[in-house]
Amino acid sequence: MNTELKERIETALDSIRPYLEADGGNVKIVDLTDDMVLRLELMGACSSCPMSTMTLKAGVEEAIKRAIPEITRVEAVNTVPA
């Protein structure tokens, strides 16, 4: 992952981090695959929350794709199934 793209991802994540942190959670970049799938680790309360999958899709993925349209999908590596 190039530095410029990583900075764009971090900026997009920074826009939603306050909401995650308010609930005791956070998110960290794990990997960006060659086919532009962003893999994230949900941390803190987000890693065990039953709503984490919805949070990822509705909040995190939306913010990422709005800022970086070339990203095709966002996946969490440690979500708890809802």
Short mmCIF file of N, CA and C in Angstrom, two decimals:
data_model
loop_
_atom_site.label_atom_id
_atom_site.label_comp_id
_atom_site.label_asym_id
_atom_site.label_seq_id
_atom_site.Cartn_x
_atom_site.Cartn_y
_atom_site.Cartn_z
N MET A 1 0.86 -1.17 0.00
CA MET A 1 0.00 0.00 0.00
C MET A 1 0.90 1.23 0.00
N ASN A 2 0.65 2.12 -0.95
CA ASN A 2 1.51 3.30 -1.00
C ASN A 2 1.14 4.30 0.10
N THR A 3 2.07 5.16 0.41
CA THR A 3 1.92 6.10 1.52
C THR A 3 0.75 7.06 1.30
N GLU A 4 0.60 7.55 0.08
CA GLU A 4 -0.48 8.51 -0.21
C GLU A 4 -1.84 7.86 0.01
N LEU A 5 -2.00 6.63 -0.44
CA LEU A 5 -3.27 5.93 -0.27
C LEU A 5 -3.53 5.64 1.20
N LYS A 6 -2.50 5.24 1.92
CA LYS A 6 -2.67 4.98 3.35
C LYS A 6 -3.09 6.26 4.09
N GLU A 7 -2.51 7.39 3.73
CA GLU A 7 -2.89 8.66 4.34
C GLU A 7 -4.35 9.01 4.05
N ARG A 8 -4.80 8.74 2.83
CA ARG A 8 -6.20 9.00 2.48
C ARG A 8 -7.14 8.11 3.29
N ILE A 9 -6.75 6.85 3.48
CA ILE A 9 -7.56 5.92 4.28
C ILE A 9 -7.61 6.40 5.72
N GLU A 10 -6.45 6.76 6.28
CA GLU A 10 -6.40 7.23 7.67
C GLU A 10 -7.25 8.49 7.86
N THR A 11 -7.22 9.39 6.88
CA THR A 11 -8.03 10.61 6.96
C THR A 11 -9.51 10.25 6.98
N ALA A 12 -9.92 9.31 6.14
CA ALA A 12 -11.32 8.88 6.12
C ALA A 12 -11.69 8.22 7.45
N LEU A 13 -10.79 7.39 7.98
CA LEU A 13 -11.06 6.74 9.27
C LEU A 13 -11.12 7.78 10.38
N ASP A 14 -10.27 8.79 10.31
CA ASP A 14 -10.29 9.85 11.34
C ASP A 14 -11.64 10.56 11.39
N SER A 15 -12.35 10.59 10.26
CA SER A 15 -13.65 11.27 10.23
C SER A 15 -14.71 10.51 11.02
N ILE A 16 -14.50 9.22 11.21
CA ILE A 16 -15.50 8.42 11.96
C ILE A 16 -14.99 7.93 13.30
N ARG A 17 -13.69 8.08 13.55
CA ARG A 17 -13.12 7.60 14.82
C ARG A 17 -13.80 8.17 16.06
N PRO A 18 -14.15 9.46 16.08
CA PRO A 18 -14.81 9.98 17.29
C PRO A 18 -16.08 9.21 17.66
N TYR A 19 -16.81 8.73 16.66
CA TYR A 19 -18.04 7.97 16.92
C TYR A 19 -17.71 6.60 17.49
N LEU A 20 -16.67 5.97 16.95
CA LEU A 20 -16.24 4.67 17.46
C LEU A 20 -15.69 4.81 18.87
N GLU A 21 -14.87 5.83 19.08
CA GLU A 21 -14.26 6.05 20.40
C GLU A 21 -15.30 6.38 21.46
N ALA A 22 -16.39 7.05 21.05
CA ALA A 22 -17.46 7.38 22.00
C ALA A 22 -18.08 6.12 22.58
N ASP A 23 -18.03 5.03 21.81
CA ASP A 23 -18.56 3.76 22.27
C ASP A 23 -17.46 2.82 22.76
N GLY A 24 -16.26 3.34 22.95
CA GLY A 24 -15.16 2.54 23.48
C GLY A 24 -14.43 1.69 22.47
N GLY A 25 -14.52 2.05 21.20
CA GLY A 25 -13.88 1.25 20.16
C GLY A 25 -12.96 2.08 19.29
N ASN A 26 -12.38 1.41 18.30
CA ASN A 26 -11.53 2.06 17.33
C ASN A 26 -11.34 1.10 16.16
N VAL A 27 -10.56 1.50 15.18
CA VAL A 27 -10.32 0.69 14.00
C VAL A 27 -8.88 0.90 13.54
N LYS A 28 -8.28 -0.16 13.01
CA LYS A 28 -6.88 -0.10 12.56
C LYS A 28 -6.76 -0.78 11.21
N ILE A 29 -5.96 -0.19 10.31
CA ILE A 29 -5.71 -0.78 8.99
C ILE A 29 -4.87 -2.03 9.16
N VAL A 30 -5.33 -3.13 8.53
CA VAL A 30 -4.55 -4.37 8.52
C VAL A 30 -3.86 -4.53 7.18
N ASP A 31 -4.63 -4.34 6.09
CA ASP A 31 -4.08 -4.63 4.77
C ASP A 31 -4.97 -4.01 3.70
N LEU A 32 -4.40 -3.76 2.55
CA LEU A 32 -5.16 -3.41 1.37
C LEU A 32 -4.74 -4.40 0.29
N THR A 33 -5.66 -5.23 -0.16
CA THR A 33 -5.32 -6.28 -1.12
C THR A 33 -5.11 -5.69 -2.51
N ASP A 34 -4.56 -6.49 -3.40
CA ASP A 34 -4.31 -6.05 -4.78
C ASP A 34 -5.60 -5.71 -5.50
N ASP A 35 -6.72 -6.34 -5.10
CA ASP A 35 -7.99 -6.02 -5.73
C ASP A 35 -8.78 -4.97 -4.95
N MET A 36 -8.04 -4.16 -4.16
CA MET A 36 -8.58 -2.98 -3.48
C MET A 36 -9.64 -3.29 -2.42
N VAL A 37 -9.44 -4.39 -1.70
CA VAL A 37 -10.28 -4.70 -0.55
C VAL A 37 -9.50 -4.27 0.69
N LEU A 38 -10.08 -3.37 1.45
CA LEU A 38 -9.44 -2.86 2.66
C LEU A 38 -9.82 -3.76 3.83
N ARG A 39 -8.81 -4.28 4.52
CA ARG A 39 -9.05 -5.14 5.67
C ARG A 39 -8.70 -4.35 6.93
N LEU A 40 -9.65 -4.30 7.85
CA LEU A 40 -9.50 -3.53 9.08
C LEU A 40 -9.66 -4.42 10.30
N GLU A 41 -9.03 -4.02 11.37
CA GLU A 41 -9.24 -4.68 12.67
C GLU A 41 -10.07 -3.74 13.53
N LEU A 42 -11.20 -4.25 14.01
CA LEU A 42 -12.01 -3.49 14.95
C LEU A 42 -11.43 -3.72 16.33
N MET A 43 -11.26 -2.66 17.09
CA MET A 43 -10.57 -2.75 18.38
C MET A 43 -11.48 -2.28 19.51
N GLY A 44 -11.10 -2.64 20.73
CA GLY A 44 -11.85 -2.22 21.91
C GLY A 44 -13.24 -2.81 21.89
N ALA A 45 -14.21 -2.02 22.28
CA ALA A 45 -15.60 -2.49 22.34
C ALA A 45 -16.10 -2.94 20.98
N CYS A 46 -15.58 -2.36 19.91
CA CYS A 46 -16.05 -2.72 18.56
C CYS A 46 -15.72 -4.16 18.20
N SER A 47 -14.67 -4.73 18.77
CA SER A 47 -14.27 -6.09 18.40
C SER A 47 -15.24 -7.14 18.90
N SER A 48 -15.99 -6.85 19.95
CA SER A 48 -16.91 -7.84 20.49
C SER A 48 -18.38 -7.43 20.42
N CYS A 49 -18.64 -6.29 19.83
CA CYS A 49 -20.02 -5.79 19.76
C CYS A 49 -20.81 -6.55 18.70
N PRO A 50 -22.01 -7.02 19.04
CA PRO A 50 -22.81 -7.72 18.04
C PRO A 50 -23.23 -6.83 16.87
N MET A 51 -23.18 -5.52 17.05
CA MET A 51 -23.55 -4.59 15.98
C MET A 51 -22.34 -4.20 15.13
N SER A 52 -21.18 -4.79 15.37
CA SER A 52 -19.97 -4.36 14.68
C SER A 52 -20.05 -4.55 13.17
N THR A 53 -20.71 -5.60 12.71
CA THR A 53 -20.84 -5.79 11.27
C THR A 53 -21.63 -4.66 10.64
N MET A 54 -22.72 -4.25 11.30
CA MET A 54 -23.52 -3.15 10.78
C MET A 54 -22.72 -1.84 10.85
N THR A 55 -22.00 -1.63 11.94
CA THR A 55 -21.15 -0.43 12.07
C THR A 55 -20.15 -0.38 10.93
N LEU A 56 -19.53 -1.51 10.65
CA LEU A 56 -18.53 -1.58 9.59
C LEU A 56 -19.15 -1.21 8.25
N LYS A 57 -20.27 -1.82 7.92
CA LYS A 57 -20.88 -1.59 6.61
C LYS A 57 -21.49 -0.19 6.50
N ALA A 58 -22.27 0.20 7.49
CA ALA A 58 -23.01 1.46 7.40
C ALA A 58 -22.13 2.67 7.63
N GLY A 59 -21.17 2.57 8.53
CA GLY A 59 -20.36 3.73 8.89
C GLY A 59 -19.00 3.74 8.25
N VAL A 60 -18.22 2.72 8.56
CA VAL A 60 -16.82 2.70 8.14
C VAL A 60 -16.70 2.55 6.63
N GLU A 61 -17.37 1.56 6.06
CA GLU A 61 -17.25 1.34 4.62
C GLU A 61 -17.76 2.54 3.83
N GLU A 62 -18.85 3.13 4.27
CA GLU A 62 -19.41 4.29 3.58
C GLU A 62 -18.42 5.46 3.58
N ALA A 63 -17.80 5.72 4.72
CA ALA A 63 -16.83 6.82 4.82
C ALA A 63 -15.61 6.56 3.95
N ILE A 64 -15.14 5.32 3.96
CA ILE A 64 -13.96 4.96 3.16
C ILE A 64 -14.26 5.09 1.67
N LYS A 65 -15.37 4.51 1.23
CA LYS A 65 -15.68 4.52 -0.20
C LYS A 65 -16.01 5.92 -0.70
N ARG A 66 -16.56 6.76 0.15
CA ARG A 66 -16.83 8.14 -0.24
C ARG A 66 -15.50 8.88 -0.46
N ALA A 67 -14.52 8.62 0.39
CA ALA A 67 -13.23 9.32 0.30
C ALA A 67 -12.30 8.69 -0.73
N ILE A 68 -12.39 7.36 -0.88
CA ILE A 68 -11.49 6.63 -1.78
C ILE A 68 -12.32 5.66 -2.62
N PRO A 69 -12.96 6.15 -3.69
CA PRO A 69 -13.88 5.31 -4.47
C PRO A 69 -13.23 4.08 -5.08
N GLU A 70 -11.91 4.10 -5.25
CA GLU A 70 -11.26 2.93 -5.86
C GLU A 70 -11.24 1.71 -4.94
N ILE A 71 -11.52 1.90 -3.67
CA ILE A 71 -11.63 0.76 -2.75
C ILE A 71 -12.97 0.07 -3.03
N THR A 72 -12.90 -1.23 -3.29
CA THR A 72 -14.10 -1.97 -3.69
C THR A 72 -14.91 -2.50 -2.51
N ARG A 73 -14.22 -2.82 -1.42
CA ARG A 73 -14.92 -3.41 -0.27
C ARG A 73 -14.10 -3.19 0.98
N VAL A 74 -14.79 -3.16 2.12
CA VAL A 74 -14.12 -3.07 3.40
C VAL A 74 -14.52 -4.30 4.22
N GLU A 75 -13.52 -4.99 4.76
CA GLU A 75 -13.77 -6.18 5.57
C GLU A 75 -13.12 -6.01 6.93
N ALA A 76 -13.76 -6.57 7.94
CA ALA A 76 -13.14 -6.61 9.26
C ALA A 76 -12.58 -8.01 9.46
N VAL A 77 -11.40 -8.09 10.06
CA VAL A 77 -10.76 -9.39 10.24
C VAL A 77 -11.20 -10.05 11.54
N ASN A 78 -11.94 -9.35 12.38
CA ASN A 78 -12.25 -9.90 13.70
C ASN A 78 -13.65 -9.59 14.18
N THR A 79 -14.62 -9.47 13.29
CA THR A 79 -15.97 -9.13 13.75
C THR A 79 -16.67 -10.34 14.34
N VAL A 80 -17.58 -10.05 15.23
CA VAL A 80 -18.44 -11.06 15.84
C VAL A 80 -19.71 -11.12 15.00
N PRO A 81 -20.12 -12.30 14.54
CA PRO A 81 -21.34 -12.37 13.72
C PRO A 81 -22.55 -11.83 14.49
N ALA A 82 -23.37 -11.05 13.81
CA ALA A 82 -24.55 -10.45 14.44
C ALA A 82 -25.66 -11.47 14.60
#
